[in-house]
Short mmCIF file of C-alpha atoms and ligand atoms in Angstrom, two decimals:
data_model
loop_
_atom_site.label_atom_id
_atom_site.label_comp_id
_atom_site.label_asym_id
_atom_site.label_seq_id
_atom_site.Cartn_x
_atom_site.Cartn_y
_atom_site.Cartn_z
CA MET E 1 9.17 -17.75 -14.92
CA THR E 2 11.37 -16.74 -17.84
CA ASP E 3 12.41 -13.11 -17.96
CA ARG E 4 10.90 -12.87 -21.43
CA ALA E 5 7.51 -13.30 -19.83
CA GLN E 6 8.01 -10.71 -17.11
CA GLN E 7 5.38 -7.99 -17.09
CA PHE E 8 5.05 -4.84 -15.03
CA ALA E 9 1.29 -4.37 -15.09
CA SER E 10 1.08 -4.91 -11.34
CA ASP E 11 3.45 -5.51 -8.46
CA ASN E 12 1.15 -8.42 -7.63
CA TYR E 13 2.39 -10.26 -10.71
CA ALA E 14 5.52 -11.12 -8.73
CA GLY E 15 5.92 -14.41 -6.95
CA ILE E 16 7.00 -15.01 -3.37
CA CYS E 17 10.47 -13.78 -2.48
CA PRO E 18 12.98 -16.37 -1.22
CA GLU E 19 13.05 -15.01 2.35
CA ALA E 20 9.26 -15.23 2.74
CA TRP E 21 9.24 -18.64 1.09
CA ALA E 22 11.95 -19.96 3.40
CA ALA E 23 10.09 -18.69 6.45
CA MET E 24 6.94 -20.48 5.33
CA ALA E 25 8.94 -23.65 4.83
CA ALA E 26 10.40 -23.29 8.32
CA ALA E 27 6.91 -22.81 9.75
CA ASN E 28 5.88 -25.96 7.90
CA SER E 29 8.38 -28.19 9.68
CA ALA E 30 6.01 -29.37 12.40
CA SER E 31 2.47 -28.95 13.67
CA ALA E 32 1.62 -25.83 15.67
CA PRO E 33 -1.40 -24.49 17.54
CA ALA E 34 -4.10 -22.94 15.36
CA TYR E 35 -5.77 -19.50 15.20
CA GLY E 36 -2.66 -17.50 16.05
CA ASP E 37 -1.85 -19.31 19.26
CA ASP E 38 1.52 -20.37 17.85
CA GLU E 39 5.11 -19.26 18.27
CA TRP E 40 5.35 -17.88 14.70
CA THR E 41 2.50 -15.46 15.19
CA GLN E 42 3.93 -14.38 18.53
CA ARG E 43 7.39 -13.89 17.03
CA ALA E 44 6.04 -11.99 14.01
CA ALA E 45 4.10 -9.60 16.24
CA ASP E 46 7.26 -9.08 18.30
CA GLU E 47 9.20 -8.33 15.10
CA PHE E 48 6.72 -5.52 14.40
CA ARG E 49 7.20 -4.15 17.92
CA THR E 50 10.95 -4.21 17.37
CA LEU E 51 10.76 -2.62 13.92
CA PHE E 52 8.46 0.15 15.12
CA ASP E 53 10.17 0.46 18.48
CA THR E 54 6.90 0.51 20.38
CA ARG E 55 4.36 -1.76 22.06
CA CYS E 56 1.87 -1.83 19.20
CA GLU E 57 -0.92 -4.38 18.74
CA VAL E 58 -0.59 -6.43 15.55
CA PHE E 59 -3.11 -8.53 13.60
CA PHE E 60 -2.75 -10.46 10.35
CA ALA E 61 -5.35 -10.44 7.57
CA PHE E 62 -5.40 -12.11 4.17
CA ASN E 63 -5.49 -8.96 2.07
CA GLY E 64 -5.43 -5.19 2.03
CA THR E 65 -9.11 -4.60 1.42
CA ALA E 66 -9.95 -6.47 4.61
CA ALA E 67 -7.13 -4.83 6.55
CA ASN E 68 -8.20 -1.32 5.56
CA SER E 69 -11.90 -1.95 6.00
CA LEU E 70 -11.61 -3.61 9.39
CA ALA E 71 -9.12 -1.05 10.67
CA LEU E 72 -11.38 1.83 9.61
CA ALA E 73 -14.39 0.06 11.13
CA ALA E 74 -12.48 -0.20 14.40
CA LEU E 75 -11.78 3.52 14.40
CA CYS E 76 -15.35 4.70 14.02
CA GLN E 77 -19.03 4.02 14.59
CA SER E 78 -21.53 3.49 11.78
CA TYR E 79 -22.75 7.10 12.03
CA HIS E 80 -19.21 8.46 11.60
CA SER E 81 -17.45 9.38 8.37
CA VAL E 82 -13.97 8.75 7.00
CA ILE E 83 -12.07 11.41 5.07
CA CYS E 84 -10.06 10.08 2.13
CA SER E 85 -8.71 11.24 -1.21
CA SER E 86 -10.67 10.76 -4.41
CA SER E 87 -8.09 8.34 -5.81
CA SER E 88 -7.69 6.33 -2.62
CA HIS E 89 -7.93 2.56 -2.80
CA VAL E 90 -10.64 2.58 -0.09
CA GLU E 91 -12.78 4.80 -2.32
CA THR E 92 -12.08 3.36 -5.76
CA ASP E 93 -10.95 -0.25 -5.36
CA GLU E 94 -12.56 -1.91 -2.36
CA CYS E 95 -16.09 -2.47 -3.65
CA GLY E 96 -17.63 -0.60 -0.73
CA ALA E 97 -15.95 -2.85 1.85
CA PRO E 98 -15.06 0.01 4.24
CA GLU E 99 -18.71 1.08 4.31
CA PHE E 100 -19.84 -2.56 4.54
CA PHE E 101 -17.59 -3.57 7.43
CA SER E 102 -18.25 -0.35 9.33
CA ASN E 103 -22.00 -0.84 8.93
CA GLY E 104 -22.33 2.31 6.87
CA SER E 105 -19.64 4.83 7.82
CA LYS E 106 -19.59 7.20 4.87
CA LEU E 107 -16.42 8.03 2.97
CA LEU E 108 -15.99 11.79 2.54
CA VAL E 109 -13.92 12.28 -0.57
CA ALA E 110 -11.47 15.13 -1.10
CA GLN E 111 -10.67 15.91 -4.72
CA THR E 112 -6.89 15.97 -5.00
CA ASP E 113 -4.66 15.82 -8.06
CA SER E 114 -1.75 14.00 -6.50
CA GLY E 115 -3.83 11.66 -4.37
CA LYS E 116 -2.39 13.32 -1.29
CA LEU E 117 -4.58 14.81 1.39
CA THR E 118 -3.61 18.14 2.90
CA PRO E 119 -4.47 19.73 6.26
CA GLU E 120 -6.55 22.29 4.36
CA ALA E 121 -8.57 19.68 2.47
CA ILE E 122 -9.15 17.71 5.68
CA ARG E 123 -10.25 20.79 7.59
CA ALA E 124 -12.57 21.88 4.79
CA LEU E 125 -14.33 18.51 4.71
CA ALA E 126 -14.37 18.03 8.48
CA THR E 127 -15.92 21.42 9.13
CA SER E 128 -18.26 21.57 6.13
CA ARG E 129 -21.17 20.45 8.32
CA SER E 130 -21.68 20.11 12.04
CA ASP E 131 -25.36 19.33 12.23
CA ILE E 132 -26.99 16.08 13.25
CA HIS E 133 -28.04 15.24 9.69
CA PHE E 134 -24.52 14.68 8.41
CA PRO E 135 -22.25 11.72 9.32
CA LYS E 136 -19.79 12.99 11.89
CA PRO E 137 -16.18 13.05 10.63
CA ARG E 138 -14.11 10.72 12.78
CA VAL E 139 -11.20 9.29 10.78
CA VAL E 140 -8.73 10.42 8.15
CA THR E 141 -7.09 7.81 5.95
CA ILE E 142 -3.98 8.53 3.90
CA THR E 143 -2.20 6.19 1.49
CA GLN E 144 1.58 5.97 1.83
CA PRO E 145 2.76 5.99 -0.92
CA THR E 146 -0.34 7.13 -2.78
CA GLU E 147 -2.00 5.08 -5.48
CA THR E 148 0.01 7.07 -8.04
CA GLY E 149 3.28 6.61 -6.19
CA GLN E 150 3.69 9.89 -4.33
CA VAL E 151 5.29 9.76 -0.92
CA TYR E 152 4.18 11.87 2.04
CA SER E 153 7.15 13.40 3.84
CA ILE E 154 7.37 13.07 7.61
CA GLU E 155 6.54 16.78 7.86
CA GLU E 156 3.42 16.34 5.74
CA ILE E 157 2.23 13.47 7.92
CA ARG E 158 2.94 15.46 11.08
CA ALA E 159 0.95 18.39 9.74
CA ILE E 160 -1.98 16.13 8.87
CA ALA E 161 -1.80 14.49 12.31
CA ALA E 162 -1.82 17.88 14.01
CA THR E 163 -4.95 18.83 12.07
CA CYS E 164 -6.53 15.51 13.04
CA ARG E 165 -5.79 16.08 16.73
CA ASP E 166 -7.20 19.57 16.48
CA LEU E 167 -10.42 18.28 14.93
CA GLY E 168 -10.77 15.14 17.05
CA LEU E 169 -10.04 12.77 14.16
CA LYS E 170 -8.11 9.48 14.18
CA LEU E 171 -5.39 8.97 11.57
CA HIS E 172 -5.19 5.74 9.58
CA MET E 173 -2.51 4.93 7.01
CA ASP E 174 -3.05 2.55 4.09
CA GLY E 175 0.48 1.23 3.73
CA ALA E 176 -0.07 -1.37 1.02
CA ARG E 177 3.40 -0.25 -0.14
CA PHE E 178 4.61 1.13 3.18
CA ALA E 179 8.03 -0.50 2.73
CA HIS E 180 8.49 1.43 -0.51
CA ALA E 181 7.86 4.72 1.29
CA CYS E 182 10.40 3.77 3.96
CA ALA E 183 12.88 2.99 1.19
CA THR E 184 12.25 6.31 -0.54
CA LEU E 185 12.58 8.40 2.60
CA ASP E 186 15.27 6.21 4.14
CA CYS E 187 13.80 6.76 7.57
CA ALA E 188 12.73 4.67 10.55
CA PRO E 189 9.22 3.20 10.20
CA ALA E 190 8.37 4.77 13.56
CA ASP E 191 9.13 8.26 12.23
CA LEU E 192 6.61 7.79 9.42
CA THR E 193 3.90 6.46 11.69
CA TRP E 194 3.31 6.74 15.44
CA ARG E 195 6.01 9.35 16.07
CA ALA E 196 4.31 11.48 13.40
CA GLY E 197 0.85 10.88 14.87
CA VAL E 198 -0.52 7.87 12.96
CA ASP E 199 -2.93 5.81 15.09
CA ALA E 200 -3.23 2.71 12.91
CA LEU E 201 -1.32 1.33 9.94
CA CYS E 202 -2.14 -1.34 7.38
CA PHE E 203 1.27 -2.67 6.38
CA GLY E 204 1.26 -4.50 3.06
CA GLY E 205 3.10 -7.80 2.77
CA THR E 206 1.77 -8.97 -0.57
CA LYS E 207 3.34 -6.20 -2.64
CA ASN E 208 6.54 -6.58 -0.64
CA GLY E 209 7.18 -10.21 -1.62
CA MET E 210 4.77 -12.35 0.39
CA ALA E 211 2.21 -14.78 -1.02
CA ALA E 212 -0.58 -13.04 0.85
CA GLY E 213 -1.07 -11.04 3.94
CA GLU E 214 -1.31 -7.60 5.43
CA ALA E 215 -0.67 -6.59 9.00
CA ILE E 216 -2.93 -4.22 10.89
CA VAL E 217 -0.83 -2.32 13.40
CA PHE E 218 -2.49 -0.31 16.16
CA PHE E 219 -0.12 2.22 17.71
CA ASP E 220 -2.98 3.50 19.87
CA THR E 221 -3.56 0.11 21.46
CA THR E 222 -6.93 1.07 22.96
CA LEU E 223 -8.24 1.02 19.37
CA ALA E 224 -7.43 -2.69 19.14
CA THR E 225 -10.06 -3.74 21.67
CA ASP E 226 -11.99 -6.76 20.36
CA PHE E 227 -10.30 -6.42 16.97
CA ASP E 228 -9.69 -10.18 16.97
CA TYR E 229 -13.46 -10.71 17.07
CA ARG E 230 -13.90 -8.25 14.19
CA CYS E 231 -11.38 -10.22 12.11
CA LYS E 232 -13.06 -13.52 12.91
CA GLN E 233 -16.53 -12.24 12.03
CA ALA E 234 -15.22 -10.91 8.73
CA GLY E 235 -13.70 -14.26 7.80
CA GLN E 236 -10.19 -12.95 8.30
CA LEU E 237 -9.02 -15.16 11.16
CA ALA E 238 -6.66 -17.67 9.58
CA SER E 239 -6.82 -21.02 11.33
CA LYS E 240 -3.28 -21.82 10.19
CA MET E 241 -2.21 -18.33 11.15
CA ARG E 242 1.45 -19.24 11.23
CA PHE E 243 1.60 -19.19 7.43
CA LEU E 244 0.37 -15.57 7.37
CA ALA E 245 2.72 -14.61 10.20
CA ALA E 246 5.97 -16.44 9.41
CA PRO E 247 6.76 -14.60 6.14
CA TRP E 248 6.96 -11.35 8.10
CA ILE E 249 9.67 -12.88 10.28
CA GLY E 250 11.56 -13.85 7.14
CA LEU E 251 11.19 -10.37 5.62
CA PHE E 252 12.14 -8.47 8.78
CA GLU E 253 14.97 -10.65 10.09
CA SER E 254 16.70 -10.76 6.69
CA GLY E 255 16.09 -7.12 5.87
CA ALA E 256 14.37 -8.26 2.65
CA TRP E 257 11.36 -6.00 3.33
CA LEU E 258 13.55 -2.97 2.69
CA ARG E 259 15.80 -4.58 0.09
CA ASN E 260 12.79 -5.65 -1.97
CA ALA E 261 11.28 -2.18 -1.80
CA ARG E 262 14.55 -0.48 -2.72
CA HIS E 263 14.96 -2.72 -5.71
CA ALA E 264 11.40 -2.05 -6.88
CA ASN E 265 11.86 1.71 -6.45
CA ARG E 266 15.17 1.60 -8.32
CA CYS E 267 13.53 -0.17 -11.26
CA ALA E 268 10.83 2.50 -11.47
CA ALA E 269 13.50 5.20 -11.41
CA ARG E 270 15.43 3.27 -14.06
CA LEU E 271 12.45 3.24 -16.45
CA ALA E 272 11.67 6.90 -15.76
CA ALA E 273 15.28 7.95 -16.41
CA ALA E 274 15.39 5.95 -19.63
CA ILE E 275 12.33 7.60 -21.17
CA VAL E 276 12.36 11.12 -19.74
CA ASP E 277 13.88 12.67 -22.87
CA ILE E 278 11.50 11.03 -25.35
CA SER E 279 9.14 13.48 -26.99
CA GLY E 280 5.53 12.35 -27.13
CA VAL E 281 5.92 10.57 -23.82
CA ARG E 282 5.39 12.24 -20.47
CA LEU E 283 5.41 11.08 -16.86
CA ALA E 284 1.91 11.61 -15.46
CA PHE E 285 3.22 11.75 -11.87
CA PRO E 286 6.59 12.25 -10.24
CA VAL E 287 8.27 8.88 -9.72
CA GLU E 288 8.78 8.57 -5.96
CA SER E 289 8.29 4.86 -5.34
CA ASN E 290 7.80 1.74 -7.45
CA SER E 291 5.39 2.98 -10.11
CA VAL E 292 5.68 4.84 -13.40
CA PHE E 293 2.60 6.39 -15.03
CA LEU E 294 3.04 7.27 -18.66
CA HIS E 295 1.08 9.70 -20.78
CA ALA E 296 1.38 8.82 -24.45
CA SER E 297 -0.73 8.68 -27.59
CA ASP E 298 -3.26 5.90 -28.02
CA ALA E 299 -1.22 4.71 -30.99
CA LEU E 300 1.90 4.38 -28.85
CA LEU E 301 0.04 2.54 -26.10
CA GLU E 302 -1.51 0.24 -28.69
CA GLY E 303 1.95 -0.30 -30.09
CA LEU E 304 3.16 -1.39 -26.65
CA THR E 305 0.24 -3.79 -26.36
CA GLY E 306 1.08 -5.08 -29.82
CA ARG E 307 4.62 -5.77 -28.65
CA GLY E 308 3.22 -7.88 -25.85
CA TRP E 309 3.35 -5.45 -22.94
CA ARG E 310 0.58 -5.54 -20.38
CA PHE E 311 -0.43 -2.50 -18.37
CA TYR E 312 -3.48 -0.79 -16.91
CA THR E 313 -4.84 2.62 -17.86
CA PHE E 314 -7.49 3.02 -15.15
CA ILE E 315 -5.93 6.13 -13.63
CA GLY E 316 -6.50 9.09 -15.93
CA GLY E 317 -5.76 7.08 -19.08
CA SER E 318 -2.03 6.91 -18.43
CA ALA E 319 -0.24 3.58 -18.67
CA ARG E 320 0.80 2.23 -15.28
CA PHE E 321 3.94 0.18 -14.79
CA MET E 322 4.62 -1.28 -11.36
CA PHE E 323 7.85 -2.89 -10.22
CA ALA E 324 8.24 -5.56 -7.58
CA TRP E 325 11.10 -7.30 -5.76
CA ASP E 326 11.66 -9.57 -8.74
CA ALA E 327 11.85 -6.93 -11.50
CA ILE E 328 14.58 -7.81 -13.97
CA GLU E 329 16.61 -4.80 -14.99
CA HIS E 330 17.16 -5.76 -18.58
CA ARG E 331 13.41 -6.33 -18.92
CA VAL E 332 12.94 -2.76 -17.67
CA ASP E 333 15.41 -1.69 -20.35
CA GLU E 334 13.50 -3.64 -23.00
CA LEU E 335 10.34 -1.79 -22.03
CA ALA E 336 12.16 1.54 -22.25
CA ASN E 337 13.59 0.59 -25.65
CA ASP E 338 10.18 -0.37 -26.97
CA ILE E 339 8.72 2.93 -25.77
CA ARG E 340 11.55 4.80 -27.50
CA PHE E 341 11.15 2.80 -30.69
CA LEU E 342 7.41 3.43 -30.84
CA ALA E 343 7.73 7.13 -30.02
CA THR E 344 10.19 7.66 -32.85
CA ASP E 345 8.20 5.48 -35.22
CA LYS E 346 6.16 7.90 -37.31
CA ALA E 347 3.21 5.59 -37.81
CA ALA E 348 2.83 4.93 -34.09
CA SER E 349 3.37 8.47 -32.86
CA ALA E 350 1.00 10.05 -35.37
CA GLY E 351 -2.07 9.18 -33.28
C1 PLP O 401 -3.02 -3.26 -3.42
C2 PLP O 401 -3.56 -2.21 -2.53
C3 PLP O 401 -4.33 -2.52 -1.40
C4 PLP O 401 -4.76 -3.94 -1.06
O1 PLP O 401 -5.47 -4.57 -2.05
P1 PLP O 401 -5.96 -6.09 -1.93
O2 PLP O 401 -6.12 -6.52 -3.33
O3 PLP O 401 -7.26 -6.06 -1.19
O4 PLP O 401 -4.93 -6.85 -1.16
C5 PLP O 401 -4.71 -1.50 -0.56
N1 PLP O 401 -4.35 -0.22 -0.81
C6 PLP O 401 -3.62 0.11 -1.88
C7 PLP O 401 -3.23 1.54 -2.09
C8 PLP O 401 -3.20 -0.86 -2.78
O5 PLP O 401 -2.47 -0.52 -3.85
#
């Protein structure tokens, strides 16, 4: 790919990072047992146990929708409900898969501006009804970082976990960009998860430089009972599992998982810093991970499109730019320069 073509519409525009690619090539050097009965899958799961410093149970799925849906289904019965934020991926971007795979567990949606849940919002939803006619609250799911790039602090997660324990709720974390949160907070993955009270994590590999793949990590290992059957039934048991597993070994052993996330976060901060003083342009959310959401006039956004930039506006009409492991800094600067040019161009900023 030439840098001229690089776009920041999604972190999934990026290719496979060299470390993940090399690990897949290494796993491709000979035949190996199928369906996860191979040394790569075993080693990858052990890498997770080392990274998280605990005896967690680990499963590999093809994508995040499946990982989230199957993990939530494992945490509750069909008559239970799952508390999530109104902008959560499980609510807005999974086509009803969490309800489908749980055989009907209802999502209870908390309206939040930042996409973050709070102990108060959880308590309000969980205690709004206690009669037999309402699906019994059983799980809370939080996205780390949120869909708009906000990062929960360890204290915030601990407070949510304490509320969950108090109310008899399990805590699930959608970590499609979990590495980016670790990079932002510069803390041990364990501190952000099981040590803070998280029961199950979906750890995203795709947005961290892999071709495909998300890991479902159960810190409460009793919740993992029969999860392999659940994956198989859902069409998520890879027969050549080693190719879903090996990239994790490459990312973890080389440290690329954190390096990639740091680079992506730095590029988001770079764009934000370069445009913060431009009048007519405003950051829609604080930049805490690898995304920048931009409020600007329709004319300015059309001007960006006219200059060849691709971006989505599905969250509140602001333009979303996402950075991945491969983001090229001078391309980030070109985007910033184009925004500045259009904002100071009278014709474009009049709208
Ligand atoms: C990308 C993403 C996922 C996973 O999406 P898939 O396309 O199903 O892999 C899950 N949660 C969040 C917050 C995401 O951004």
